[in-house]
Amino acid sequence: MTERAAADLVADEVAPGVYVATAQMYTTTTTIIAGADGGCLLIDPAVSVDELAALARWLRARGLRPVAGWSTHPHWDHLLWSRELGDAIRYATPRATEVAARELPGLIEGVRSSSPGHDLRVFAQLEPLRTAEIDWRGPRAVCLAHDAHAPGHGAVFLPETGVLIAGDMCSDIEIPLPDLDAPDPCGGYRAGLDLLASIPGVAVVVPGHGTVGDRAEFRRRVAADFAYLDAVEAGADIADPRLTVDWLRAEHARLTALLAEPADSPPPAAQPGEP
Ligand SMILES: [Zn+2]
């Protein structure tokens, strides 16, 4: 036992059997989906060592154990795991799996610099999902792959409850963050956003960072994200209320600079540790 009292996890039930916990760092969400016989699907467990420990305690207290995991995209804050969460198979899209393996040293550096202390032997241990749905004994979980924010980004939609676990999209606190290494960052982002917007029956949206929204809020965020892309591509002034934090202003400046450059210039360097 440590002297320090371990904080308990707080998770909201956003739909029957679907729980969302929110970490302090970057307002990162973790989604827990209850399945058959105490099994659960765990999406993007995050972020600190203490928060993952609290998550494992929360699951144990409710008789839940992860039987499958999902990483929405190959950024370090979405690839975390701990021994206490067990040895469930952890899926991502095939492309995300490849990118995570290829970029592992940089991803590990992100963990070390931003959220140190994790057991790196269980970090980013992914299996490529080669089917359209996650194979597990629980509510249907449909994968929607695109390359908007990161290569091989995979949102998960639960048709029975209308919950969309969007990964790093559809946030109320973050502007769209296109993959600046992609050949057409804004075009790729629009394609991903179109895909999410085309899903029928979204009743709840869970962004990777930010707060959970209802059906109307999902539509509002999609419209706000398209409006941001329209403005940035037109070189217009942006009056987006999410552009209030320094690191998001910096990301916005990087995108603006990239769009102003000739097509064959390399993208400006990212800051280490950014989500
Ligand atoms: Zn990300």
PDB file of N, CA, C and O in Angstrom, residues 11-88:
ATOM      1  N   ALA A  11     -16.875   6.801 -14.044  1.00  0.00           N
ATOM      2  CA  ALA A  11     -17.298   6.485 -15.414  1.00  0.00           C
ATOM      3  C   ALA A  11     -18.797   6.705 -15.538  1.00  0.00           C
ATOM      4  O   ALA A  11     -19.564   6.282 -14.676  1.00  0.00           O
ATOM      5  N   ASP A  12     -19.202   7.383 -16.583  1.00  0.00           N
ATOM      6  CA  ASP A  12     -20.626   7.634 -16.837  1.00  0.00           C
ATOM      7  C   ASP A  12     -21.175   6.547 -17.755  1.00  0.00           C
ATOM      8  O   ASP A  12     -20.520   6.194 -18.744  1.00  0.00           O
ATOM      9  N   GLU A  13     -22.371   6.089 -17.468  1.00  0.00           N
ATOM     10  CA  GLU A  13     -23.031   5.133 -18.370  1.00  0.00           C
ATOM     11  C   GLU A  13     -23.754   5.958 -19.438  1.00  0.00           C
ATOM     12  O   GLU A  13     -24.793   6.568 -19.176  1.00  0.00           O
ATOM     13  N   VAL A  14     -23.192   6.018 -20.639  1.00  0.00           N
ATOM     14  CA  VAL A  14     -23.725   6.910 -21.680  1.00  0.00           C
ATOM     15  C   VAL A  14     -24.829   6.241 -22.497  1.00  0.00           C
ATOM     16  O   VAL A  14     -25.551   6.906 -23.235  1.00  0.00           O
ATOM     17  N   ALA A  15     -24.926   4.934 -22.385  1.00  0.00           N
ATOM     18  CA  ALA A  15     -25.986   4.124 -23.001  1.00  0.00           C
ATOM     19  C   ALA A  15     -25.966   2.821 -22.211  1.00  0.00           C
ATOM     20  O   ALA A  15     -24.975   2.550 -21.518  1.00  0.00           O
ATOM     21  N   PRO A  16     -27.031   2.018 -22.280  1.00  0.00           N
ATOM     22  CA  PRO A  16     -27.033   0.796 -21.479  1.00  0.00           C
ATOM     23  C   PRO A  16     -25.790  -0.067 -21.732  1.00  0.00           C
ATOM     24  O   PRO A  16     -25.516  -0.485 -22.859  1.00  0.00           O
ATOM     25  N   GLY A  17     -25.006  -0.282 -20.677  1.00  0.00           N
ATOM     26  CA  GLY A  17     -23.822  -1.126 -20.774  1.00  0.00           C
ATOM     27  C   GLY A  17     -22.612  -0.475 -21.428  1.00  0.00           C
ATOM     28  O   GLY A  17     -21.615  -1.149 -21.679  1.00  0.00           O
ATOM     29  N   VAL A  18     -22.678   0.833 -21.682  1.00  0.00           N
ATOM     30  CA  VAL A  18     -21.532   1.543 -22.293  1.00  0.00           C
ATOM     31  C   VAL A  18     -21.107   2.659 -21.344  1.00  0.00           C
ATOM     32  O   VAL A  18     -21.901   3.550 -21.026  1.00  0.00           O
ATOM     33  N   TYR A  19     -19.867   2.578 -20.888  1.00  0.00           N
ATOM     34  CA  TYR A  19     -19.360   3.501 -19.882  1.00  0.00           C
ATOM     35  C   TYR A  19     -18.195   4.304 -20.449  1.00  0.00           C
ATOM     36  O   TYR A  19     -17.362   3.766 -21.188  1.00  0.00           O
ATOM     37  N   VAL A  20     -18.138   5.586 -20.075  1.00  0.00           N
ATOM     38  CA  VAL A  20     -17.036   6.435 -20.525  1.00  0.00           C
ATOM     39  C   VAL A  20     -16.397   7.088 -19.306  1.00  0.00           C
ATOM     40  O   VAL A  20     -17.084   7.727 -18.497  1.00  0.00           O
ATOM     41  N   ALA A  21     -15.097   6.897 -19.176  1.00  0.00           N
ATOM     42  CA  ALA A  21     -14.316   7.565 -18.136  1.00  0.00           C
ATOM     43  C   ALA A  21     -13.456   8.630 -18.806  1.00  0.00           C
ATOM     44  O   ALA A  21     -13.056   8.468 -19.961  1.00  0.00           O
ATOM     45  N   THR A  22     -13.185   9.701 -18.093  1.00  0.00           N
ATOM     46  CA  THR A  22     -12.424  10.804 -18.685  1.00  0.00           C
ATOM     47  C   THR A  22     -11.178  11.073 -17.853  1.00  0.00           C
ATOM     48  O   THR A  22     -11.267  11.326 -16.646  1.00  0.00           O
ATOM     49  N   ALA A  23     -10.026  10.992 -18.498  1.00  0.00           N
ATOM     50  CA  ALA A  23      -8.746  11.203 -17.824  1.00  0.00           C
ATOM     51  C   ALA A  23      -8.456  12.697 -17.688  1.00  0.00           C
ATOM     52  O   ALA A  23      -9.012  13.521 -18.424  1.00  0.00           O
ATOM     53  N   GLN A  24      -7.576  13.009 -16.760  1.00  0.00           N
ATOM     54  CA  GLN A  24      -7.203  14.428 -16.579  1.00  0.00           C
ATOM     55  C   GLN A  24      -6.423  14.944 -17.779  1.00  0.00           C
ATOM     56  O   GLN A  24      -6.661  16.052 -18.246  1.00  0.00           O
ATOM     57  N   MET A  25      -5.471  14.152 -18.262  1.00  0.00           N
ATOM     58  CA  MET A  25      -4.605  14.617 -19.337  1.00  0.00           C
ATOM     59  C   MET A  25      -5.361  14.678 -20.665  1.00  0.00           C
ATOM     60  O   MET A  25      -5.941  13.677 -21.105  1.00  0.00           O
ATOM     61  N   TYR A  26      -5.352  15.821 -21.280  1.00  0.00           N
ATOM     62  CA  TYR A  26      -5.977  16.050 -22.591  1.00  0.00           C
ATOM     63  C   TYR A  26      -7.484  15.717 -22.609  1.00  0.00           C
ATOM     64  O   TYR A  26      -8.050  15.499 -23.690  1.00  0.00           O
ATOM     65  N   THR A  27      -8.107  15.601 -21.422  1.00  0.00           N
ATOM     66  CA  THR A  27      -9.530  15.206 -21.375  1.00  0.00           C
ATOM     67  C   THR A  27      -9.760  13.940 -22.233  1.00  0.00           C
ATOM     68  O   THR A  27     -10.690  13.848 -23.030  1.00  0.00           O
ATOM     69  N   THR A  28      -8.885  12.962 -22.059  1.00  0.00           N
ATOM     70  CA  THR A  28      -8.912  11.740 -22.876  1.00  0.00           C
ATOM     71  C   THR A  28      -9.981  10.776 -22.360  1.00  0.00           C
ATOM     72  O   THR A  28     -10.080  10.560 -21.159  1.00  0.00           O
ATOM     73  N   THR A  29     -10.742  10.202 -23.273  1.00  0.00           N
ATOM     74  CA  THR A  29     -11.788   9.271 -22.846  1.00  0.00           C
ATOM     75  C   THR A  29     -11.340   7.812 -22.981  1.00  0.00           C
ATOM     76  O   THR A  29     -10.540   7.469 -23.853  1.00  0.00           O
ATOM     77  N   THR A  30     -11.889   6.996 -22.098  1.00  0.00           N
ATOM     78  CA  THR A  30     -11.782   5.540 -22.159  1.00  0.00           C
ATOM     79  C   THR A  30     -13.202   5.006 -22.239  1.00  0.00           C
ATOM     80  O   THR A  30     -14.062   5.444 -21.475  1.00  0.00           O
ATOM     81  N   THR A  31     -13.463   4.091 -23.159  1.00  0.00           N
ATOM     82  CA  THR A  31     -14.813   3.533 -23.277  1.00  0.00           C
ATOM     83  C   THR A  31     -14.802   2.051 -22.914  1.00  0.00           C
ATOM     84  O   THR A  31     -13.914   1.304 -23.347  1.00  0.00           O
ATOM     85  N   ILE A  32     -15.793   1.669 -22.109  1.00  0.00           N
ATOM     86  CA  ILE A  32     -15.937   0.287 -21.639  1.00  0.00           C
ATOM     87  C   ILE A  32     -17.314  -0.203 -22.102  1.00  0.00           C
ATOM     88  O   ILE A  32     -18.326   0.448 -21.823  1.00  0.00           O
ATOM     89  N   ILE A  33     -17.336  -1.324 -22.815  1.00  0.00           N
ATOM     90  CA  ILE A  33     -18.606  -1.870 -23.307  1.00  0.00           C
ATOM     91  C   ILE A  33     -18.790  -3.242 -22.685  1.00  0.00           C
ATOM     92  O   ILE A  33     -17.974  -4.153 -22.900  1.00  0.00           O
ATOM     93  N   ALA A  34     -19.841  -3.379 -21.898  1.00  0.00           N
ATOM     94  CA  ALA A  34     -20.098  -4.648 -21.217  1.00  0.00           C
ATOM     95  C   ALA A  34     -20.647  -5.668 -22.198  1.00  0.00           C
ATOM     96  O   ALA A  34     -21.514  -5.354 -23.025  1.00  0.00           O
ATOM     97  N   GLY A  35     -20.130  -6.901 -22.106  1.00  0.00           N
ATOM     98  CA  GLY A  35     -20.578  -7.979 -22.972  1.00  0.00           C
ATOM     99  C   GLY A  35     -21.096  -9.152 -22.153  1.00  0.00           C
ATOM    100  O   GLY A  35     -21.495  -8.985 -20.995  1.00  0.00           O
ATOM    101  N   ALA A  36     -21.050 -10.328 -22.760  1.00  0.00           N
ATOM    102  CA  ALA A  36     -21.596 -11.523 -22.103  1.00  0.00           C
ATOM    103  C   ALA A  36     -20.654 -12.032 -21.017  1.00  0.00           C
ATOM    104  O   ALA A  36     -19.433 -11.883 -21.116  1.00  0.00           O
ATOM    105  N   ASP A  37     -21.221 -12.612 -19.975  1.00  0.00           N
ATOM    106  CA  ASP A  37     -20.466 -13.332 -18.940  1.00  0.00           C
ATOM    107  C   ASP A  37     -19.343 -12.513 -18.305  1.00  0.00           C
ATOM    108  O   ASP A  37     -18.256 -13.042 -18.035  1.00  0.00           O
ATOM    109  N   GLY A  38     -19.562 -11.228 -18.107  1.00  0.00           N
ATOM    110  CA  GLY A  38     -18.550 -10.396 -17.440  1.00  0.00           C
ATOM    111  C   GLY A  38     -17.426  -9.939 -18.347  1.00  0.00           C
ATOM    112  O   GLY A  38     -16.495  -9.273 -17.887  1.00  0.00           O
ATOM    113  N   GLY A  39     -17.489 -10.285 -19.617  1.00  0.00           N
ATOM    114  CA  GLY A  39     -16.465  -9.801 -20.547  1.00  0.00           C
ATOM    115  C   GLY A  39     -16.755  -8.361 -20.941  1.00  0.00           C
ATOM    116  O   GLY A  39     -17.906  -7.917 -20.908  1.00  0.00           O
ATOM    117  N   CYS A  40     -15.722  -7.614 -21.274  1.00  0.00           N
ATOM    118  CA  CYS A  40     -15.957  -6.261 -21.785  1.00  0.00           C
ATOM    119  C   CYS A  40     -14.956  -5.939 -22.884  1.00  0.00           C
ATOM    120  O   CYS A  40     -13.884  -6.531 -22.973  1.00  0.00           O
ATOM    121  N   LEU A  41     -15.384  -5.009 -23.719  1.00  0.00           N
ATOM    122  CA  LEU A  41     -14.521  -4.464 -24.775  1.00  0.00           C
ATOM    123  C   LEU A  41     -14.017  -3.131 -24.264  1.00  0.00           C
ATOM    124  O   LEU A  41     -14.801  -2.281 -23.827  1.00  0.00           O
ATOM    125  N   LEU A  42     -12.702  -2.943 -24.312  1.00  0.00           N
ATOM    126  CA  LEU A  42     -12.082  -1.751 -23.742  1.00  0.00           C
ATOM    127  C   LEU A  42     -11.438  -0.952 -24.878  1.00  0.00           C
ATOM    128  O   LEU A  42     -10.589  -1.469 -25.601  1.00  0.00           O
ATOM    129  N   ILE A  43     -11.862   0.303 -25.015  1.00  0.00           N
ATOM    130  CA  ILE A  43     -11.367   1.128 -26.118  1.00  0.00           C
ATOM    131  C   ILE A  43     -10.524   2.272 -25.572  1.00  0.00           C
ATOM    132  O   ILE A  43     -10.967   3.048 -24.718  1.00  0.00           O
ATOM    133  N   ASP A  44      -9.277   2.342 -26.028  1.00  0.00           N
ATOM    134  CA  ASP A  44      -8.348   3.433 -25.704  1.00  0.00           C
ATOM    135  C   ASP A  44      -8.186   3.677 -24.202  1.00  0.00           C
ATOM    136  O   ASP A  44      -8.397   4.805 -23.722  1.00  0.00           O
ATOM    137  N   PRO A  45      -7.805   2.657 -23.418  1.00  0.00           N
ATOM    138  CA  PRO A  45      -7.597   2.917 -21.983  1.00  0.00           C
ATOM    139  C   PRO A  45      -6.497   3.962 -21.759  1.00  0.00           C
ATOM    140  O   PRO A  45      -5.430   3.867 -22.351  1.00  0.00           O
ATOM    141  N   ALA A  46      -6.822   4.976 -20.922  1.00  0.00           N
ATOM    142  CA  ALA A  46      -5.899   6.112 -20.814  1.00  0.00           C
ATOM    143  C   ALA A  46      -6.035   6.784 -19.452  1.00  0.00           C
ATOM    144  O   ALA A  46      -6.996   6.579 -18.754  1.00  0.00           O
ATOM    145  N   VAL A  47      -5.104   7.677 -19.073  1.00  0.00           N
ATOM    146  CA  VAL A  47      -3.828   7.908 -19.732  1.00  0.00           C
ATOM    147  C   VAL A  47      -2.690   7.571 -18.755  1.00  0.00           C
ATOM    148  O   VAL A  47      -1.736   6.918 -19.135  1.00  0.00           O
ATOM    149  N   SER A  48      -2.785   8.048 -17.497  1.00  0.00           N
ATOM    150  CA  SER A  48      -1.658   7.875 -16.577  1.00  0.00           C
ATOM    151  C   SER A  48      -1.642   6.461 -15.993  1.00  0.00           C
ATOM    152  O   SER A  48      -2.628   5.715 -16.083  1.00  0.00           O
ATOM    153  N   VAL A  49      -0.513   6.115 -15.374  1.00  0.00           N
ATOM    154  CA  VAL A  49      -0.388   4.819 -14.696  1.00  0.00           C
ATOM    155  C   VAL A  49      -1.470   4.688 -13.625  1.00  0.00           C
ATOM    156  O   VAL A  49      -2.126   3.649 -13.503  1.00  0.00           O
ATOM    157  N   ASP A  50      -1.675   5.754 -12.851  1.00  0.00           N
ATOM    158  CA  ASP A  50      -2.691   5.720 -11.791  1.00  0.00           C
ATOM    159  C   ASP A  50      -4.091   5.540 -12.374  1.00  0.00           C
ATOM    160  O   ASP A  50      -4.925   4.834 -11.802  1.00  0.00           O
ATOM    161  N   GLU A  51      -4.360   6.192 -13.504  1.00  0.00           N
ATOM    162  CA  GLU A  51      -5.689   6.078 -14.108  1.00  0.00           C
ATOM    163  C   GLU A  51      -5.937   4.666 -14.645  1.00  0.00           C
ATOM    164  O   GLU A  51      -7.060   4.139 -14.530  1.00  0.00           O
ATOM    165  N   LEU A  52      -4.902   4.054 -15.216  1.00  0.00           N
ATOM    166  CA  LEU A  52      -5.075   2.667 -15.674  1.00  0.00           C
ATOM    167  C   LEU A  52      -5.277   1.722 -14.496  1.00  0.00           C
ATOM    168  O   LEU A  52      -6.063   0.767 -14.580  1.00  0.00           O
ATOM    169  N   ALA A  53      -4.582   1.997 -13.384  1.00  0.00           N
ATOM    170  CA  ALA A  53      -4.777   1.171 -12.180  1.00  0.00           C
ATOM    171  C   ALA A  53      -6.194   1.353 -11.647  1.00  0.00           C
ATOM    172  O   ALA A  53      -6.851   0.383 -11.255  1.00  0.00           O
ATOM    173  N   ALA A  54      -6.674   2.577 -11.653  1.00  0.00           N
ATOM    174  CA  ALA A  54      -8.041   2.847 -11.188  1.00  0.00           C
ATOM    175  C   ALA A  54      -9.062   2.175 -12.109  1.00  0.00           C
ATOM    176  O   ALA A  54     -10.088   1.660 -11.652  1.00  0.00           O
ATOM    177  N   LEU A  55      -8.764   2.161 -13.407  1.00  0.00           N
ATOM    178  CA  LEU A  55      -9.643   1.494 -14.371  1.00  0.00           C
ATOM    179  C   LEU A  55      -9.723  -0.003 -14.071  1.00  0.00           C
ATOM    180  O   LEU A  55     -10.810  -0.597 -14.064  1.00  0.00           O
ATOM    181  N   ALA A  56      -8.574  -0.618 -13.801  1.00  0.00           N
ATOM    182  CA  ALA A  56      -8.564  -2.062 -13.497  1.00  0.00           C
ATOM    183  C   ALA A  56      -9.365  -2.341 -12.225  1.00  0.00           C
ATOM    184  O   ALA A  56     -10.120  -3.320 -12.165  1.00  0.00           O
ATOM    185  N   ARG A  57      -9.237  -1.464 -11.218  1.00  0.00           N
ATOM    186  CA  ARG A  57     -10.019  -1.654  -9.983  1.00  0.00           C
ATOM    187  C   ARG A  57     -11.509  -1.495 -10.260  1.00  0.00           C
ATOM    188  O   ARG A  57     -12.331  -2.251  -9.746  1.00  0.00           O
ATOM    189  N   TRP A  58     -11.845  -0.493 -11.051  1.00  0.00           N
ATOM    190  CA  TRP A  58     -13.263  -0.231 -11.384  1.00  0.00           C
ATOM    191  C   TRP A  58     -13.872  -1.456 -12.072  1.00  0.00           C
ATOM    192  O   TRP A  58     -14.978  -1.882 -11.752  1.00  0.00           O
ATOM    193  N   LEU A  59     -13.132  -2.027 -13.015  1.00  0.00           N
ATOM    194  CA  LEU A  59     -13.626  -3.201 -13.732  1.00  0.00           C
ATOM    195  C   LEU A  59     -13.812  -4.386 -12.785  1.00  0.00           C
ATOM    196  O   LEU A  59     -14.842  -5.061 -12.806  1.00  0.00           O
ATOM    197  N   ARG A  60     -12.797  -4.597 -11.949  1.00  0.00           N
ATOM    198  CA  ARG A  60     -12.866  -5.720 -10.993  1.00  0.00           C
ATOM    199  C   ARG A  60     -14.067  -5.590 -10.072  1.00  0.00           C
ATOM    200  O   ARG A  60     -14.783  -6.546  -9.827  1.00  0.00           O
ATOM    201  N   ALA A  61     -14.292  -4.362  -9.588  1.00  0.00           N
ATOM    202  CA  ALA A  61     -15.386  -4.123  -8.646  1.00  0.00           C
ATOM    203  C   ALA A  61     -16.747  -4.427  -9.281  1.00  0.00           C
ATOM    204  O   ALA A  61     -17.709  -4.721  -8.570  1.00  0.00           O
ATOM    205  N   ARG A  62     -16.823  -4.337 -10.586  1.00  0.00           N
ATOM    206  CA  ARG A  62     -18.091  -4.602 -11.290  1.00  0.00           C
ATOM    207  C   ARG A  62     -18.123  -5.986 -11.926  1.00  0.00           C
ATOM    208  O   ARG A  62     -19.033  -6.298 -12.710  1.00  0.00           O
ATOM    209  N   GLY A  63     -17.132  -6.791 -11.634  1.00  0.00           N
ATOM    210  CA  GLY A  63     -17.100  -8.143 -12.182  1.00  0.00           C
ATOM    211  C   GLY A  63     -16.846  -8.168 -13.680  1.00  0.00           C
ATOM    212  O   GLY A  63     -17.258  -9.106 -14.367  1.00  0.00           O
ATOM    213  N   LEU A  64     -16.189  -7.132 -14.193  1.00  0.00           N
ATOM    214  CA  LEU A  64     -15.900  -7.079 -15.635  1.00  0.00           C
ATOM    215  C   LEU A  64     -14.427  -7.391 -15.879  1.00  0.00           C
ATOM    216  O   LEU A  64     -13.555  -7.013 -15.083  1.00  0.00           O
ATOM    217  N   ARG A  65     -14.160  -8.050 -16.983  1.00  0.00           N
ATOM    218  CA  ARG A  65     -12.765  -8.275 -17.389  1.00  0.00           C
ATOM    219  C   ARG A  65     -12.649  -8.065 -18.888  1.00  0.00           C
ATOM    220  O   ARG A  65     -13.516  -8.510 -19.659  1.00  0.00           O
ATOM    221  N   PRO A  66     -11.612  -7.340 -19.324  1.00  0.00           N
ATOM    222  CA  PRO A  66     -11.459  -7.112 -20.768  1.00  0.00           C
ATOM    223  C   PRO A  66     -11.240  -8.429 -21.506  1.00  0.00           C
ATOM    224  O   PRO A  66     -10.381  -9.222 -21.125  1.00  0.00           O
ATOM    225  N   VAL A  67     -12.063  -8.658 -22.529  1.00  0.00           N
ATOM    226  CA  VAL A  67     -11.864  -9.825 -23.396  1.00  0.00           C
ATOM    227  C   VAL A  67     -11.410  -9.384 -24.790  1.00  0.00           C
ATOM    228  O   VAL A  67     -10.977 -10.197 -25.600  1.00  0.00           O
ATOM    229  N   ALA A  68     -11.513  -8.092 -25.055  1.00  0.00           N
ATOM    230  CA  ALA A  68     -10.997  -7.528 -26.308  1.00  0.00           C
ATOM    231  C   ALA A  68     -10.703  -6.056 -26.075  1.00  0.00           C
ATOM    232  O   ALA A  68     -11.322  -5.411 -25.221  1.00  0.00           O
ATOM    233  N   GLY A  69      -9.720  -5.567 -26.812  1.00  0.00           N
ATOM    234  CA  GLY A  69      -9.383  -4.151 -26.741  1.00  0.00           C
ATOM    235  C   GLY A  69      -9.406  -3.564 -28.140  1.00  0.00           C
ATOM    236  O   GLY A  69      -9.366  -4.293 -29.148  1.00  0.00           O
ATOM    237  N   TRP A  70      -9.520  -2.243 -28.189  1.00  0.00           N
ATOM    238  CA  TRP A  70      -9.479  -1.551 -29.476  1.00  0.00           C
ATOM    239  C   TRP A  70      -8.698  -0.261 -29.311  1.00  0.00           C
ATOM    240  O   TRP A  70      -8.946   0.503 -28.368  1.00  0.00           O
ATOM    241  N   SER A  71      -7.737  -0.039 -30.194  1.00  0.00           N
ATOM    242  CA  SER A  71      -7.035   1.239 -30.245  1.00  0.00           C
ATOM    243  C   SER A  71      -7.542   1.988 -31.473  1.00  0.00           C
ATOM    244  O   SER A  71      -7.454   1.471 -32.592  1.00  0.00           O
ATOM    245  N   THR A  72      -8.066   3.193 -31.256  1.00  0.00           N
ATOM    246  CA  THR A  72      -8.660   3.908 -32.386  1.00  0.00           C
ATOM    247  C   THR A  72      -7.617   4.382 -33.392  1.00  0.00           C
ATOM    248  O   THR A  72      -7.951   4.499 -34.572  1.00  0.00           O
ATOM    249  N   HIS A  73      -6.397   4.667 -32.939  1.00  0.00           N
ATOM    250  CA  HIS A  73      -5.401   5.131 -33.914  1.00  0.00           C
ATOM    251  C   HIS A  73      -3.996   5.101 -33.317  1.00  0.00           C
ATOM    252  O   HIS A  73      -3.833   5.072 -32.097  1.00  0.00           O
ATOM    253  N   PRO A  74      -2.984   5.083 -34.178  1.00  0.00           N
ATOM    254  CA  PRO A  74      -1.616   4.878 -33.703  1.00  0.00           C
ATOM    255  C   PRO A  74      -0.952   6.142 -33.156  1.00  0.00           C
ATOM    256  O   PRO A  74       0.097   6.569 -33.650  1.00  0.00           O
ATOM    257  N   HIS A  75      -1.551   6.753 -32.156  1.00  0.00           N
ATOM    258  CA  HIS A  75      -0.911   7.806 -31.374  1.00  0.00           C
ATOM    259  C   HIS A  75      -0.734   7.269 -29.960  1.00  0.00           C
ATOM    260  O   HIS A  75      -1.585   6.517 -29.474  1.00  0.00           O
ATOM    261  N   TRP A  76       0.343   7.663 -29.282  1.00  0.00           N
ATOM    262  CA  TRP A  76       0.738   6.973 -28.045  1.00  0.00           C
ATOM    263  C   TRP A  76      -0.356   6.944 -26.987  1.00  0.00           C
ATOM    264  O   TRP A  76      -0.484   5.961 -26.257  1.00  0.00           O
ATOM    265  N   ASP A  77      -1.166   7.999 -26.904  1.00  0.00           N
ATOM    266  CA  ASP A  77      -2.163   8.061 -25.831  1.00  0.00           C
ATOM    267  C   ASP A  77      -3.374   7.171 -26.108  1.00  0.00           C
ATOM    268  O   ASP A  77      -4.303   7.134 -25.304  1.00  0.00           O
ATOM    269  N   HIS A  78      -3.355   6.453 -27.225  1.00  0.00           N
ATOM    270  CA  HIS A  78      -4.446   5.534 -27.563  1.00  0.00           C
ATOM    271  C   HIS A  78      -3.953   4.090 -27.682  1.00  0.00           C
ATOM    272  O   HIS A  78      -4.667   3.239 -28.199  1.00  0.00           O
ATOM    273  N   LEU A  79      -2.725   3.849 -27.224  1.00  0.00           N
ATOM    274  CA  LEU A  79      -2.099   2.523 -27.365  1.00  0.00           C
ATOM    275  C   LEU A  79      -1.694   1.927 -26.021  1.00  0.00           C
ATOM    276  O   LEU A  79      -0.953   0.960 -25.963  1.00  0.00           O
ATOM    277  N   LEU A  80      -2.198   2.530 -24.942  1.00  0.00           N
ATOM    278  CA  LEU A  80      -1.747   2.146 -23.603  1.00  0.00           C
ATOM    279  C   LEU A  80      -2.485   0.897 -23.109  1.00  0.00           C
ATOM    280  O   LEU A  80      -3.594   0.586 -23.550  1.00  0.00           O
ATOM    281  N   TRP A  81      -1.848   0.235 -22.156  1.00  0.00           N
ATOM    282  CA  TRP A  81      -2.438  -0.951 -21.527  1.00  0.00           C
ATOM    283  C   TRP A  81      -1.663  -1.197 -20.235  1.00  0.00           C
ATOM    284  O   TRP A  81      -0.635  -0.552 -20.006  1.00  0.00           O
ATOM    285  N   SER A  82      -2.176  -2.069 -19.385  1.00  0.00           N
ATOM    286  CA  SER A  82      -1.418  -2.455 -18.189  1.00  0.00           C
ATOM    287  C   SER A  82      -1.608  -3.941 -17.966  1.00  0.00           C
ATOM    288  O   SER A  82      -2.584  -4.538 -18.442  1.00  0.00           O
ATOM    289  N   ARG A  83      -0.670  -4.541 -17.214  1.00  0.00           N
ATOM    290  CA  ARG A  83      -0.779  -5.986 -16.892  1.00  0.00           C
ATOM    291  C   ARG A  83      -2.085  -6.276 -16.177  1.00  0.00           C
ATOM    292  O   ARG A  83      -2.688  -7.330 -16.374  1.00  0.00           O
ATOM    293  N   GLU A  84      -2.503  -5.349 -15.312  1.00  0.00           N
ATOM    294  CA  GLU A  84      -3.731  -5.575 -14.521  1.00  0.00           C
ATOM    295  C   GLU A  84      -4.969  -5.692 -15.408  1.00  0.00           C
ATOM    296  O   GLU A  84      -5.991  -6.226 -14.972  1.00  0.00           O
ATOM    297  N   LEU A  85      -4.903  -5.169 -16.621  1.00  0.00           N
ATOM    298  CA  LEU A  85      -6.055  -5.255 -17.517  1.00  0.00           C
ATOM    299  C   LEU A  85      -6.138  -6.623 -18.200  1.00  0.00           C
ATOM    300  O   LEU A  85      -7.095  -6.904 -18.917  1.00  0.00           O
ATOM    301  N   GLY A  86      -5.104  -7.461 -17.978  1.00  0.00           N
ATOM    302  CA  GLY A  86      -5.137  -8.816 -18.508  1.00  0.00           C
ATOM    303  C   GLY A  86      -4.568  -8.902 -19.913  1.00  0.00           C
ATOM    304  O   GLY A  86      -3.994  -7.952 -20.443  1.00  0.00           O
ATOM    305  N   ASP A  87      -4.723 -10.089 -20.511  1.00  0.00           N
ATOM    306  CA  ASP A  87      -4.064 -10.330 -21.793  1.00  0.00           C
ATOM    307  C   ASP A  87      -5.063 -10.479 -22.940  1.00  0.00           C
ATOM    308  O   ASP A  87      -4.905 -11.307 -23.828  1.00  0.00           O
ATOM    309  N   ALA A  88      -6.118  -9.684 -22.883  1.00  0.00           N
ATOM    310  CA  ALA A  88      -7.113  -9.689 -23.965  1.00  0.00           C
ATOM    311  C   ALA A  88      -6.442  -9.340 -25.297  1.00  0.00           C
ATOM    312  O   ALA A  88      -5.457  -8.606 -25.336  1.00  0.00           O
TER     313      ALA A  88
END
